[in-house]
Amino acid sequence: MRTTLPKRTLFFTIALLSVSFCFSQPIPSTKEENDLPKDYLPASFHAGRRDALRQIMPANSVMVVFAYPTRTFSNDVEYLYHANPDMYYFSGYKEPHSLLLIFKDQQTDAAGHTFSELLFLQKRNAQQEQWTGKRLGTEGAKNSLGLAMSFNGESFKKFAIDFSRFDKVIFDRFPADIPRTRGRDSSDLVDLIQQFKQKASIPEDYSKEKRFDTRLYRQLTGMLRELKTPEEMTLIRKAVEISCQGQNEVMKSVRPDMSELEIQGLHEYVHKKYGAEEVGYGSIVGSGENGCVLHYMENAKTKIGNSLLLMDVGAEYHGYTADVTRTVPADGKFSSEEKIIYQLVYDAQEAAFKLLREGTRWRDAGDAARNVIADGLFKLGIIKDKTDVGKYYPHGLSHHIGLDVHDRGVSDTLKKDMVITIEPGIYIPEGSDCDKKWWSIAVRIEDDALITKNGYELLSHFAPRKIEEIEKMIAQKSALDDFKLPPLKSAEKKAF
Ligand code: GLY
Ligand code: MN
Ligand code: MN
């Protein structure tokens, strides 16, 4: 499909957009900026990722990356905004209502300026910034992110770009339910997407047109993101170590009279103490039966009691998340049934570890762990047939981690520089078709491993996995043991 412009015509009109082509001097640091973390990803990382993308993009193509939508928490309150990992990866830009274009080939505008990417971003707005914080703006994008071709989002509407001259226009599936949070402002994400659809003549059912390739978007970003760079590894190592410290501190301070929420709070306090801004997913803290809910996030039980406590909690550090699970006895000692199930999960994890190296098929590592669990449950009489293993181990072994907790990847086999989880589990809910003594036992052990040419590095080795080491850790004193708060006065009155 083509518009009236001939193929070789210069197709950009940006003269009106007051473009600056030199990188300005960095804005002098303020006192507050001196107090910020010093280990954010540098602009050179994002530029390197764009270059790597260009290497694998097909001839004469453009990739379009949209910001994630903002989301309503309640009434006029929004959830804390989380950047689209692809936008962050390729630009470093972390604000909503923005759009990034990455070109395979260098482009030239009507005035003869050359460029390979364009960022349309949130306009600076003193009034808004007083409420929601400082925006980077075009100057900031040029100075901090090295994106010389940055424009306010409202410019996109008038931006003359002939998408029909590209053989491939690569973008992700559009989210179906984007809230319009900023009124009918022409740089709202809803408008940016609409304007893109119009400019590129994208039909309602674009999945049928080969030029508009959402599959290729996932493929290319997956090819890059499944292999971690040294800069990314620095942040992932930190996220994983912080998560392990959270696990260790909780092991040292856990008592049966604590609540699930309190345990969650302790993990997340430790994360923040070490500078992790977020958790990479809702923290899962389930004691006893609650551990059987794979993604249990209510964390509502007021006393964890003497049962096993499953804690799947991952710190997110500068965008990169860990994913670490430890299952521990709240009263300090595994019961004999708990020990048997725990050891089975441990052995399954070890069987998978043995296969980790470049070239192993994901499926083979998964099968190795599953077979250990199937054999073990069969011998214990918990299942009558090994093919029933899925009843008590209903999930896969492994996934990538990175900017997403379930990070993108495309390869069937493991490759050097992948970072993956190894997370077998056994969950036996109350009422299961086996001896009652096994009921409400839930164990998951989840570790994060960097794949190397001949093996792997266990990034989450900081938190113990062996039964006796966990019991030893629980017996240790914690700084939090002496942290006492007065009882709430309002708790003395019964609500009903
Ligand atoms: N924390 C989610 C998972 O383990 O996949
Ligand atoms: Mn996981
Ligand atoms: Mn997990």
Short mmCIF file of C-alpha atoms and ligand atoms in Angstrom, two decimals:
data_model
loop_
_atom_site.label_atom_id
_atom_site.label_comp_id
_atom_site.label_asym_id
_atom_site.label_seq_id
_atom_site.Cartn_x
_atom_site.Cartn_y
_atom_site.Cartn_z
CA MET A 1 0.00 0.00 0.00
CA ARG A 2 1.40 3.38 -0.96
CA THR A 3 0.41 7.00 -0.66
CA THR A 4 0.96 9.47 -3.49
CA LEU A 5 4.56 10.21 -2.48
CA PRO A 6 7.14 8.46 -4.66
CA LYS A 7 9.37 6.01 -2.85
CA ARG A 8 12.52 8.08 -2.78
CA THR A 9 10.87 11.32 -1.76
CA LEU A 10 12.00 12.72 1.54
CA PHE A 11 9.02 12.01 3.64
CA PHE A 12 9.57 13.72 6.93
CA THR A 13 8.51 17.23 7.74
CA ILE A 14 10.17 18.22 10.91
CA ALA A 15 11.36 21.73 10.15
CA LEU A 16 8.39 23.07 12.11
CA LEU A 17 9.25 21.10 15.17
CA SER A 18 12.19 23.19 16.40
CA VAL A 19 14.73 20.41 16.37
CA SER A 20 18.09 20.73 18.01
CA PHE A 21 20.71 18.47 16.47
CA CYS A 22 23.54 18.97 18.90
CA PHE A 23 23.56 17.26 22.22
CA SER A 24 23.31 20.01 24.78
CA GLN A 25 25.55 20.12 27.79
CA PRO A 26 24.13 18.06 30.64
CA ILE A 27 21.91 20.10 32.93
CA PRO A 28 24.06 21.05 35.96
CA SER A 29 23.29 18.70 38.83
CA THR A 30 21.13 20.00 41.60
CA LYS A 31 21.69 18.93 45.19
CA GLU A 32 18.70 16.56 44.92
CA GLU A 33 20.12 14.92 41.79
CA ASN A 34 23.34 14.23 43.65
CA ASP A 35 21.30 12.18 46.11
CA LEU A 36 19.88 9.90 43.40
CA PRO A 37 21.21 6.39 42.72
CA LYS A 38 24.34 6.39 40.59
CA ASP A 39 23.77 3.09 38.81
CA TYR A 40 20.93 3.80 36.39
CA LEU A 41 21.45 2.31 32.94
CA PRO A 42 23.52 4.74 30.86
CA ALA A 43 22.24 6.26 27.59
CA SER A 44 24.91 4.20 25.81
CA PHE A 45 23.13 0.99 26.91
CA HIS A 46 19.84 2.06 25.31
CA ALA A 47 21.64 3.27 22.17
CA GLY A 48 23.40 -0.10 21.99
CA ARG A 49 20.08 -1.94 22.23
CA ARG A 50 18.65 0.16 19.38
CA ASP A 51 21.71 -0.64 17.28
CA ALA A 52 21.37 -4.34 18.09
CA LEU A 53 17.71 -4.16 17.06
CA ARG A 54 18.59 -2.52 13.75
CA GLN A 55 20.96 -5.40 13.02
CA ILE A 56 18.10 -7.89 13.10
CA MET A 57 15.27 -5.78 11.70
CA PRO A 58 14.29 -6.72 8.15
CA ALA A 59 15.23 -4.44 5.26
CA ASN A 60 13.38 -1.14 4.97
CA SER A 61 11.43 -1.46 8.21
CA VAL A 62 10.39 0.68 11.15
CA MET A 63 9.51 -0.44 14.68
CA VAL A 64 6.96 1.49 16.71
CA VAL A 65 6.96 1.21 20.51
CA PHE A 66 4.17 2.71 22.58
CA ALA A 67 4.23 3.53 26.28
CA TYR A 68 2.07 1.44 28.57
CA PRO A 69 -1.24 3.00 29.58
CA THR A 70 -1.74 4.46 33.01
CA ARG A 71 -4.20 2.49 35.16
CA THR A 72 -6.88 3.52 37.64
CA PHE A 73 -6.39 2.38 41.22
CA SER A 74 -9.48 4.08 42.58
CA ASN A 75 -11.56 7.04 41.41
CA ASP A 76 -9.01 9.72 40.46
CA VAL A 77 -6.03 7.85 41.91
CA GLU A 78 -3.76 5.93 39.56
CA TYR A 79 -1.55 2.94 40.20
CA LEU A 80 2.11 3.78 40.36
CA TYR A 81 3.08 3.94 36.70
CA HIS A 82 5.24 1.15 35.31
CA ALA A 83 7.03 1.83 32.04
CA ASN A 84 6.62 -0.48 29.07
CA PRO A 85 9.80 -2.60 29.33
CA ASP A 86 10.43 -2.23 25.58
CA MET A 87 10.20 1.57 25.75
CA TYR A 88 12.61 1.53 28.68
CA TYR A 89 14.96 -0.96 27.01
CA PHE A 90 15.27 0.94 23.76
CA SER A 91 15.17 4.52 25.08
CA GLY A 92 15.42 4.74 28.87
CA TYR A 93 12.23 6.83 28.82
CA LYS A 94 9.97 5.86 31.74
CA GLU A 95 6.95 8.16 31.40
CA PRO A 96 3.50 7.40 29.96
CA HIS A 97 1.86 8.92 26.82
CA SER A 98 4.83 8.45 24.54
CA LEU A 99 5.84 6.78 21.31
CA LEU A 100 9.23 5.68 19.98
CA LEU A 101 10.04 5.04 16.31
CA ILE A 102 13.18 3.06 15.48
CA PHE A 103 14.25 2.91 11.84
CA LYS A 104 16.29 0.15 10.26
CA ASP A 105 18.02 2.64 7.99
CA GLN A 106 19.16 6.16 8.63
CA GLN A 107 16.49 8.66 7.64
CA THR A 108 16.86 12.18 6.25
CA ASP A 109 14.41 14.99 6.84
CA ALA A 110 13.45 17.79 4.43
CA ALA A 111 16.24 19.97 5.80
CA GLY A 112 18.87 17.27 5.27
CA HIS A 113 19.19 16.20 8.92
CA THR A 114 19.78 12.50 9.49
CA PHE A 115 18.44 10.36 12.31
CA SER A 116 17.59 6.77 13.17
CA GLU A 117 14.98 7.15 15.90
CA LEU A 118 12.32 9.60 17.03
CA LEU A 119 10.75 9.93 20.47
CA PHE A 120 7.42 11.65 21.06
CA LEU A 121 7.02 12.25 24.77
CA GLN A 122 5.05 13.98 27.52
CA LYS A 123 5.29 17.75 27.34
CA ARG A 124 6.68 19.60 30.36
CA ASN A 125 3.83 21.16 32.34
CA ALA A 126 4.63 23.05 35.53
CA GLN A 127 1.12 22.68 36.94
CA GLN A 128 0.96 18.92 36.35
CA GLU A 129 4.52 18.47 37.55
CA GLN A 130 3.62 20.07 40.88
CA TRP A 131 1.24 17.15 41.44
CA THR A 132 2.91 14.19 39.84
CA GLY A 133 6.60 15.02 39.69
CA LYS A 134 9.18 16.27 37.26
CA ARG A 135 8.92 15.26 33.61
CA LEU A 136 11.94 14.71 31.46
CA GLY A 137 10.69 16.72 28.48
CA THR A 138 12.50 17.07 25.18
CA GLU A 139 15.55 18.77 26.69
CA GLY A 140 15.89 16.04 29.30
CA ALA A 141 15.54 13.31 26.66
CA LYS A 142 18.32 14.93 24.64
CA ASN A 143 20.60 15.54 27.59
CA SER A 144 20.02 12.44 29.72
CA LEU A 145 19.00 9.82 27.17
CA GLY A 146 20.97 11.10 24.18
CA LEU A 147 17.79 11.17 22.08
CA ALA A 148 18.42 14.23 19.95
CA MET A 149 15.19 13.77 18.00
CA SER A 150 12.67 14.12 20.81
CA PHE A 151 9.43 16.02 20.41
CA ASN A 152 6.41 16.76 22.49
CA GLY A 153 3.67 14.21 21.87
CA GLU A 154 1.31 16.81 20.44
CA SER A 155 3.68 17.23 17.45
CA PHE A 156 2.94 13.69 16.29
CA LYS A 157 -0.44 14.75 14.96
CA LYS A 158 1.13 17.16 12.43
CA PHE A 159 4.12 14.95 11.83
CA ALA A 160 4.29 14.02 8.15
CA ILE A 161 5.59 10.50 7.86
CA ASP A 162 4.81 8.19 4.99
CA PHE A 163 4.60 4.72 6.54
CA SER A 164 3.62 3.23 3.18
CA ARG A 165 7.23 3.42 2.00
CA PHE A 166 8.31 0.82 4.59
CA ASP A 167 8.12 -2.84 3.68
CA LYS A 168 7.47 -3.71 7.34
CA VAL A 169 5.84 -1.65 10.07
CA ILE A 170 6.53 -3.56 13.27
CA PHE A 171 4.49 -2.92 16.40
CA ASP A 172 3.00 -4.78 19.37
CA ARG A 173 -0.67 -5.62 19.70
CA PHE A 174 -2.58 -2.57 20.91
CA PRO A 175 -4.03 -2.89 24.40
CA ALA A 176 -7.82 -2.98 24.17
CA ASP A 177 -8.76 -0.93 27.20
CA ILE A 178 -6.66 2.19 27.45
CA PRO A 179 -8.14 4.70 29.87
CA ARG A 180 -8.27 8.30 28.73
CA THR A 181 -6.85 9.88 31.82
CA ARG A 182 -5.89 13.27 30.50
CA GLY A 183 -8.96 14.50 28.66
CA ARG A 184 -8.95 15.00 24.91
CA ASP A 185 -5.38 16.09 24.67
CA SER A 186 -3.78 15.27 21.33
CA SER A 187 -0.81 13.61 23.04
CA ASP A 188 -2.83 11.23 25.18
CA LEU A 189 -1.80 7.61 24.48
CA VAL A 190 -5.26 6.93 23.01
CA ASP A 191 -4.67 9.72 20.50
CA LEU A 192 -1.10 8.71 19.73
CA ILE A 193 -2.31 5.22 18.84
CA GLN A 194 -5.22 6.56 16.77
CA GLN A 195 -2.91 8.96 14.93
CA PHE A 196 -0.47 6.14 14.23
CA LYS A 197 -3.27 3.93 12.91
CA GLN A 198 -4.40 6.73 10.59
CA LYS A 199 -0.93 7.67 9.37
CA ALA A 200 -0.03 4.06 8.68
CA SER A 201 -3.51 3.16 7.31
CA ILE A 202 -3.78 0.23 9.70
CA PRO A 203 -6.99 -1.73 9.08
CA GLU A 204 -9.22 -3.00 11.85
CA ASP A 205 -7.95 -6.55 11.41
CA TYR A 206 -4.26 -5.84 10.88
CA SER A 207 -3.24 -9.40 11.79
CA LYS A 208 -4.00 -10.44 8.18
CA GLU A 209 -1.58 -7.95 6.60
CA LYS A 210 2.02 -9.05 6.37
CA ARG A 211 3.36 -5.49 6.39
CA PHE A 212 1.95 -4.91 9.87
CA ASP A 213 3.80 -7.41 11.95
CA THR A 214 3.02 -7.88 15.63
CA ARG A 215 4.51 -11.38 15.66
CA LEU A 216 7.80 -10.02 14.41
CA TYR A 217 7.73 -7.41 17.19
CA ARG A 218 7.65 -10.19 19.81
CA GLN A 219 10.25 -12.19 17.89
CA LEU A 220 12.81 -9.38 17.57
CA THR A 221 12.40 -8.02 21.09
CA GLY A 222 12.49 -11.60 22.42
CA MET A 223 15.73 -12.34 20.56
CA LEU A 224 17.39 -9.36 22.19
CA ARG A 225 15.84 -9.45 25.64
CA GLU A 226 16.45 -13.15 26.26
CA LEU A 227 20.22 -12.51 26.34
CA LYS A 228 21.38 -10.18 29.08
CA THR A 229 24.15 -7.63 28.60
CA PRO A 230 26.77 -6.94 31.31
CA GLU A 231 24.92 -3.73 32.26
CA GLU A 232 21.70 -5.66 32.75
CA MET A 233 23.50 -8.35 34.74
CA THR A 234 24.73 -5.73 37.21
CA LEU A 235 21.13 -4.76 37.96
CA ILE A 236 19.76 -8.33 37.94
CA ARG A 237 22.47 -9.52 40.34
CA LYS A 238 21.52 -6.71 42.67
CA ALA A 239 17.78 -7.44 42.44
CA VAL A 240 18.39 -11.13 43.17
CA GLU A 241 20.77 -10.52 46.08
CA ILE A 242 18.34 -8.01 47.61
CA SER A 243 15.51 -10.54 47.31
CA CYS A 244 17.67 -13.16 49.04
CA GLN A 245 18.46 -10.73 51.85
CA GLY A 246 14.71 -10.22 52.25
CA GLN A 247 14.24 -14.00 52.51
CA ASN A 248 17.09 -14.31 55.03
CA GLU A 249 15.87 -11.50 57.25
CA VAL A 250 12.37 -12.97 57.28
CA MET A 251 13.75 -16.43 58.13
CA LYS A 252 15.64 -14.93 61.06
CA SER A 253 12.64 -13.01 62.39
CA VAL A 254 9.67 -15.25 61.54
CA ARG A 255 7.34 -16.32 64.37
CA PRO A 256 4.06 -18.28 64.19
CA ASP A 257 2.08 -15.32 65.58
CA MET A 258 3.03 -13.08 62.67
CA SER A 259 0.60 -12.34 59.85
CA GLU A 260 1.14 -12.92 56.14
CA LEU A 261 0.93 -9.18 55.54
CA GLU A 262 3.59 -8.56 58.16
CA ILE A 263 5.92 -11.05 56.45
CA GLN A 264 5.25 -9.34 53.10
CA GLY A 265 6.05 -5.99 54.72
CA LEU A 266 9.35 -7.28 56.09
CA HIS A 267 10.46 -8.52 52.66
CA GLU A 268 9.50 -5.28 51.00
CA TYR A 269 11.11 -3.19 53.74
CA VAL A 270 14.40 -5.00 53.18
CA HIS A 271 14.07 -4.47 49.40
CA LYS A 272 13.56 -0.76 49.85
CA LYS A 273 16.32 -0.52 52.44
CA TYR A 274 18.66 -1.71 49.67
CA GLY A 275 17.17 0.69 47.10
CA ALA A 276 14.84 -1.60 45.11
CA GLU A 277 11.99 0.67 44.05
CA GLU A 278 9.33 -1.95 43.43
CA VAL A 279 8.44 -5.60 43.53
CA GLY A 280 8.48 -7.25 40.11
CA TYR A 281 5.08 -8.88 40.80
CA GLY A 282 2.61 -8.98 43.66
CA SER A 283 4.34 -10.59 46.64
CA ILE A 284 3.10 -14.10 47.36
CA VAL A 285 3.14 -14.99 51.06
CA GLY A 286 1.02 -18.02 51.84
CA SER A 287 1.09 -20.15 54.95
CA GLY A 288 -0.20 -23.73 54.95
CA GLU A 289 -3.19 -24.13 52.64
CA ASN A 290 -2.66 -20.65 51.15
CA GLY A 291 0.63 -21.85 49.70
CA CYS A 292 -1.40 -24.11 47.39
CA VAL A 293 -2.71 -21.05 45.51
CA LEU A 294 0.07 -20.52 43.01
CA HIS A 295 -0.26 -16.76 42.69
CA TYR A 296 -1.82 -16.06 46.11
CA MET A 297 -1.49 -12.33 46.75
CA GLU A 298 -4.14 -11.49 49.35
CA ASN A 299 -1.72 -12.38 52.14
CA ALA A 300 -4.65 -12.06 54.52
CA LYS A 301 -4.04 -14.69 57.19
CA THR A 302 -3.55 -12.98 60.55
CA LYS A 303 -1.46 -15.78 62.11
CA ILE A 304 0.81 -17.90 59.96
CA GLY A 305 0.90 -20.61 62.66
CA ASN A 306 3.19 -23.62 62.66
CA SER A 307 2.75 -24.64 59.06
CA LEU A 308 5.04 -24.11 56.11
CA LEU A 309 5.31 -20.56 54.85
CA LEU A 310 5.73 -20.15 51.08
CA MET A 311 7.26 -16.80 50.14
CA ASP A 312 7.62 -15.93 46.45
CA VAL A 313 8.91 -12.37 46.49
CA GLY A 314 11.07 -10.54 43.95
CA ALA A 315 12.68 -7.13 44.26
CA GLU A 316 12.69 -4.94 41.16
CA TYR A 317 15.84 -2.84 40.91
CA HIS A 318 15.90 -0.10 38.25
CA GLY A 319 13.40 -2.07 36.18
CA TYR A 320 14.95 -5.55 36.53
CA THR A 321 13.22 -8.11 38.71
CA ALA A 322 14.28 -11.16 40.64
CA ASP A 323 11.92 -14.09 41.25
CA VAL A 324 12.90 -16.03 44.37
CA THR A 325 10.82 -18.44 46.45
CA ARG A 326 11.68 -19.97 49.78
CA THR A 327 9.41 -22.25 51.79
CA VAL A 328 10.21 -22.38 55.48
CA PRO A 329 8.68 -23.73 58.71
CA ALA A 330 7.30 -20.77 60.65
CA ASP A 331 8.11 -22.49 63.96
CA GLY A 332 11.72 -23.19 62.96
CA LYS A 333 11.57 -26.98 62.35
CA PHE A 334 10.20 -28.94 59.40
CA SER A 335 7.81 -31.74 60.44
CA SER A 336 8.63 -35.18 59.06
CA GLU A 337 5.97 -34.94 56.29
CA GLU A 338 7.08 -31.42 55.40
CA LYS A 339 10.68 -32.63 55.23
CA ILE A 340 9.77 -35.43 52.81
CA ILE A 341 7.89 -33.15 50.42
CA TYR A 342 10.49 -30.40 50.70
CA GLN A 343 13.33 -32.82 49.92
CA LEU A 344 11.47 -34.09 46.87
CA VAL A 345 11.15 -30.55 45.48
CA TYR A 346 14.80 -29.93 46.32
CA ASP A 347 15.86 -33.08 44.47
CA ALA A 348 13.77 -32.06 41.45
CA GLN A 349 15.50 -28.69 41.42
CA GLU A 350 18.92 -30.38 41.63
CA ALA A 351 18.02 -32.68 38.71
CA ALA A 352 17.24 -29.63 36.60
CA PHE A 353 20.39 -27.78 37.71
CA LYS A 354 22.50 -30.68 36.43
CA LEU A 355 21.29 -30.02 32.89
CA LEU A 356 21.77 -26.26 32.83
CA ARG A 357 24.23 -25.18 30.17
CA GLU A 358 24.18 -23.73 26.69
CA GLY A 359 22.38 -26.04 24.28
CA THR A 360 20.08 -27.84 26.75
CA ARG A 361 16.46 -27.91 25.62
CA TRP A 362 14.12 -26.20 28.04
CA ARG A 363 11.88 -29.21 27.75
CA ASP A 364 14.59 -31.61 28.95
CA ALA A 365 15.28 -29.62 32.11
CA GLY A 366 11.52 -29.47 32.73
CA ASP A 367 11.13 -33.22 32.23
CA ALA A 368 14.05 -34.01 34.56
CA ALA A 369 12.42 -32.12 37.43
CA ARG A 370 8.95 -33.46 36.68
CA ASN A 371 10.16 -37.06 36.61
CA VAL A 372 11.75 -36.73 40.06
CA ILE A 373 8.50 -35.39 41.46
CA ALA A 374 6.38 -38.00 39.67
CA ASP A 375 8.58 -40.85 40.96
CA GLY A 376 8.60 -39.42 44.49
CA LEU A 377 4.85 -38.82 44.74
CA PHE A 378 4.23 -42.29 43.33
CA LYS A 379 6.52 -43.94 45.89
CA LEU A 380 4.80 -42.03 48.70
CA GLY A 381 1.40 -43.23 47.45
CA ILE A 382 0.24 -39.65 46.91
CA ILE A 383 -0.44 -40.45 43.26
CA LYS A 384 -1.44 -43.86 41.95
CA ASP A 385 -0.15 -43.20 38.46
CA LYS A 386 2.92 -41.14 37.55
CA THR A 387 1.01 -39.39 34.79
CA ASP A 388 -1.08 -37.73 37.54
CA VAL A 389 1.90 -35.66 38.65
CA GLY A 390 0.28 -32.51 37.24
CA LYS A 391 -2.35 -32.68 39.99
CA TYR A 392 0.24 -31.62 42.55
CA TYR A 393 2.80 -29.95 40.27
CA PRO A 394 0.59 -27.94 37.93
CA HIS A 395 3.09 -25.46 36.47
CA GLY A 396 6.26 -25.35 34.39
CA LEU A 397 9.80 -25.40 35.69
CA SER A 398 11.26 -22.26 34.32
CA HIS A 399 11.00 -18.89 32.62
CA HIS A 400 13.22 -15.95 31.75
CA ILE A 401 13.47 -13.03 34.14
CA GLY A 402 14.53 -9.48 33.37
CA LEU A 403 12.45 -6.40 32.73
CA ASP A 404 9.38 -8.64 33.08
CA VAL A 405 9.15 -11.35 35.71
CA HIS A 406 8.06 -13.64 32.88
CA ASP A 407 10.52 -12.12 30.48
CA ARG A 408 10.41 -12.43 26.73
CA GLY A 409 12.40 -15.10 24.91
CA VAL A 410 12.24 -17.09 21.70
CA SER A 411 14.76 -19.93 21.86
CA ASP A 412 13.87 -23.58 22.48
CA THR A 413 17.30 -24.23 23.94
CA LEU A 414 19.25 -22.51 26.69
CA LYS A 415 21.86 -19.98 25.65
CA LYS A 416 24.77 -18.33 27.40
CA ASP A 417 23.66 -15.05 29.04
CA MET A 418 20.07 -16.09 29.61
CA VAL A 419 18.77 -15.61 33.15
CA ILE A 420 16.08 -18.11 34.07
CA THR A 421 14.23 -19.41 37.09
CA ILE A 422 14.26 -23.01 38.23
CA GLU A 423 11.12 -23.46 40.31
CA PRO A 424 9.65 -26.89 40.92
CA GLY A 425 6.86 -27.19 43.47
CA ILE A 426 4.41 -29.58 45.11
CA TYR A 427 1.03 -28.37 46.36
CA ILE A 428 -1.35 -30.69 48.19
CA PRO A 429 -4.59 -28.87 49.03
CA GLU A 430 -6.94 -29.97 51.77
CA GLY A 431 -9.35 -32.64 50.51
CA SER A 432 -6.84 -34.11 48.05
CA ASP A 433 -7.17 -37.76 47.17
CA CYS A 434 -4.31 -38.93 49.40
CA ASP A 435 -3.55 -39.53 53.08
CA LYS A 436 -4.65 -36.55 55.18
CA LYS A 437 -1.18 -36.23 56.66
CA TRP A 438 -0.06 -34.58 53.40
CA TRP A 439 -2.88 -32.05 53.23
CA SER A 440 -2.06 -28.34 53.18
CA ILE A 441 1.61 -28.93 52.50
CA ALA A 442 2.80 -26.60 49.75
CA VAL A 443 6.45 -26.24 48.77
CA ARG A 444 8.05 -24.23 46.00
CA ILE A 445 11.78 -23.59 45.75
CA GLU A 446 12.63 -20.98 43.14
CA ASP A 447 16.10 -19.86 42.18
CA ASP A 448 17.52 -17.60 39.50
CA ALA A 449 20.36 -18.87 37.32
CA LEU A 450 22.62 -17.28 34.72
CA ILE A 451 23.32 -19.74 31.92
CA THR A 452 26.98 -20.07 30.90
CA LYS A 453 28.65 -22.02 28.12
CA ASN A 454 29.36 -25.05 30.26
CA GLY A 455 26.97 -24.67 33.15
CA TYR A 456 25.27 -21.99 35.18
CA GLU A 457 25.80 -19.54 38.00
CA LEU A 458 23.28 -19.66 40.81
CA LEU A 459 22.53 -15.96 41.33
CA SER A 460 20.24 -16.61 44.30
CA HIS A 461 22.78 -18.61 46.31
CA PHE A 462 22.61 -15.96 49.03
CA ALA A 463 19.46 -17.53 50.53
CA PRO A 464 19.71 -21.12 51.86
CA ARG A 465 17.79 -23.94 50.17
CA LYS A 466 18.81 -27.03 52.17
CA ILE A 467 16.59 -28.11 55.06
CA GLU A 468 19.30 -27.93 57.71
CA GLU A 469 20.59 -24.57 56.42
CA ILE A 470 17.10 -23.07 56.52
CA GLU A 471 16.59 -24.31 60.09
CA LYS A 472 19.95 -22.81 61.03
CA MET A 473 19.01 -19.46 59.46
CA ILE A 474 15.67 -19.41 61.31
CA ALA A 475 17.51 -20.00 64.60
CA GLN A 476 19.61 -16.86 64.04
CA LYS A 477 18.75 -13.58 65.68
CA SER A 478 17.41 -10.76 63.55
CA ALA A 479 17.68 -7.01 63.98
CA LEU A 480 13.91 -7.07 63.61
CA ASP A 481 13.39 -9.26 66.73
CA ASP A 482 13.51 -6.19 68.94
CA PHE A 483 11.25 -4.11 66.70
CA LYS A 484 8.10 -3.71 68.80
CA LEU A 485 5.11 -1.50 68.10
CA PRO A 486 2.38 -0.59 70.61
CA PRO A 487 -1.00 -2.30 70.12
CA LEU A 488 -3.56 -0.16 68.30
CA LYS A 489 -6.05 1.64 70.57
CA SER A 490 -8.77 1.29 67.95
CA ALA A 491 -8.32 -2.47 68.02
CA GLU A 492 -9.76 -2.58 71.57
CA LYS A 493 -13.27 -1.86 70.23
CA LYS A 494 -15.12 -4.51 68.25
CA ALA A 495 -16.41 -3.17 64.93
CA PHE A 496 -19.55 -5.32 65.00
N1 GLY B 1 6.44 -15.28 40.91
C1 GLY B 1 5.78 -15.79 39.79
C2 GLY B 1 6.48 -16.94 39.25
O1 GLY B 1 7.21 -17.59 39.94
O2 GLY B 1 6.42 -17.23 38.09
MN MN B 2 8.89 -17.71 38.57
MN MN B 3 8.08 -16.73 41.67
#
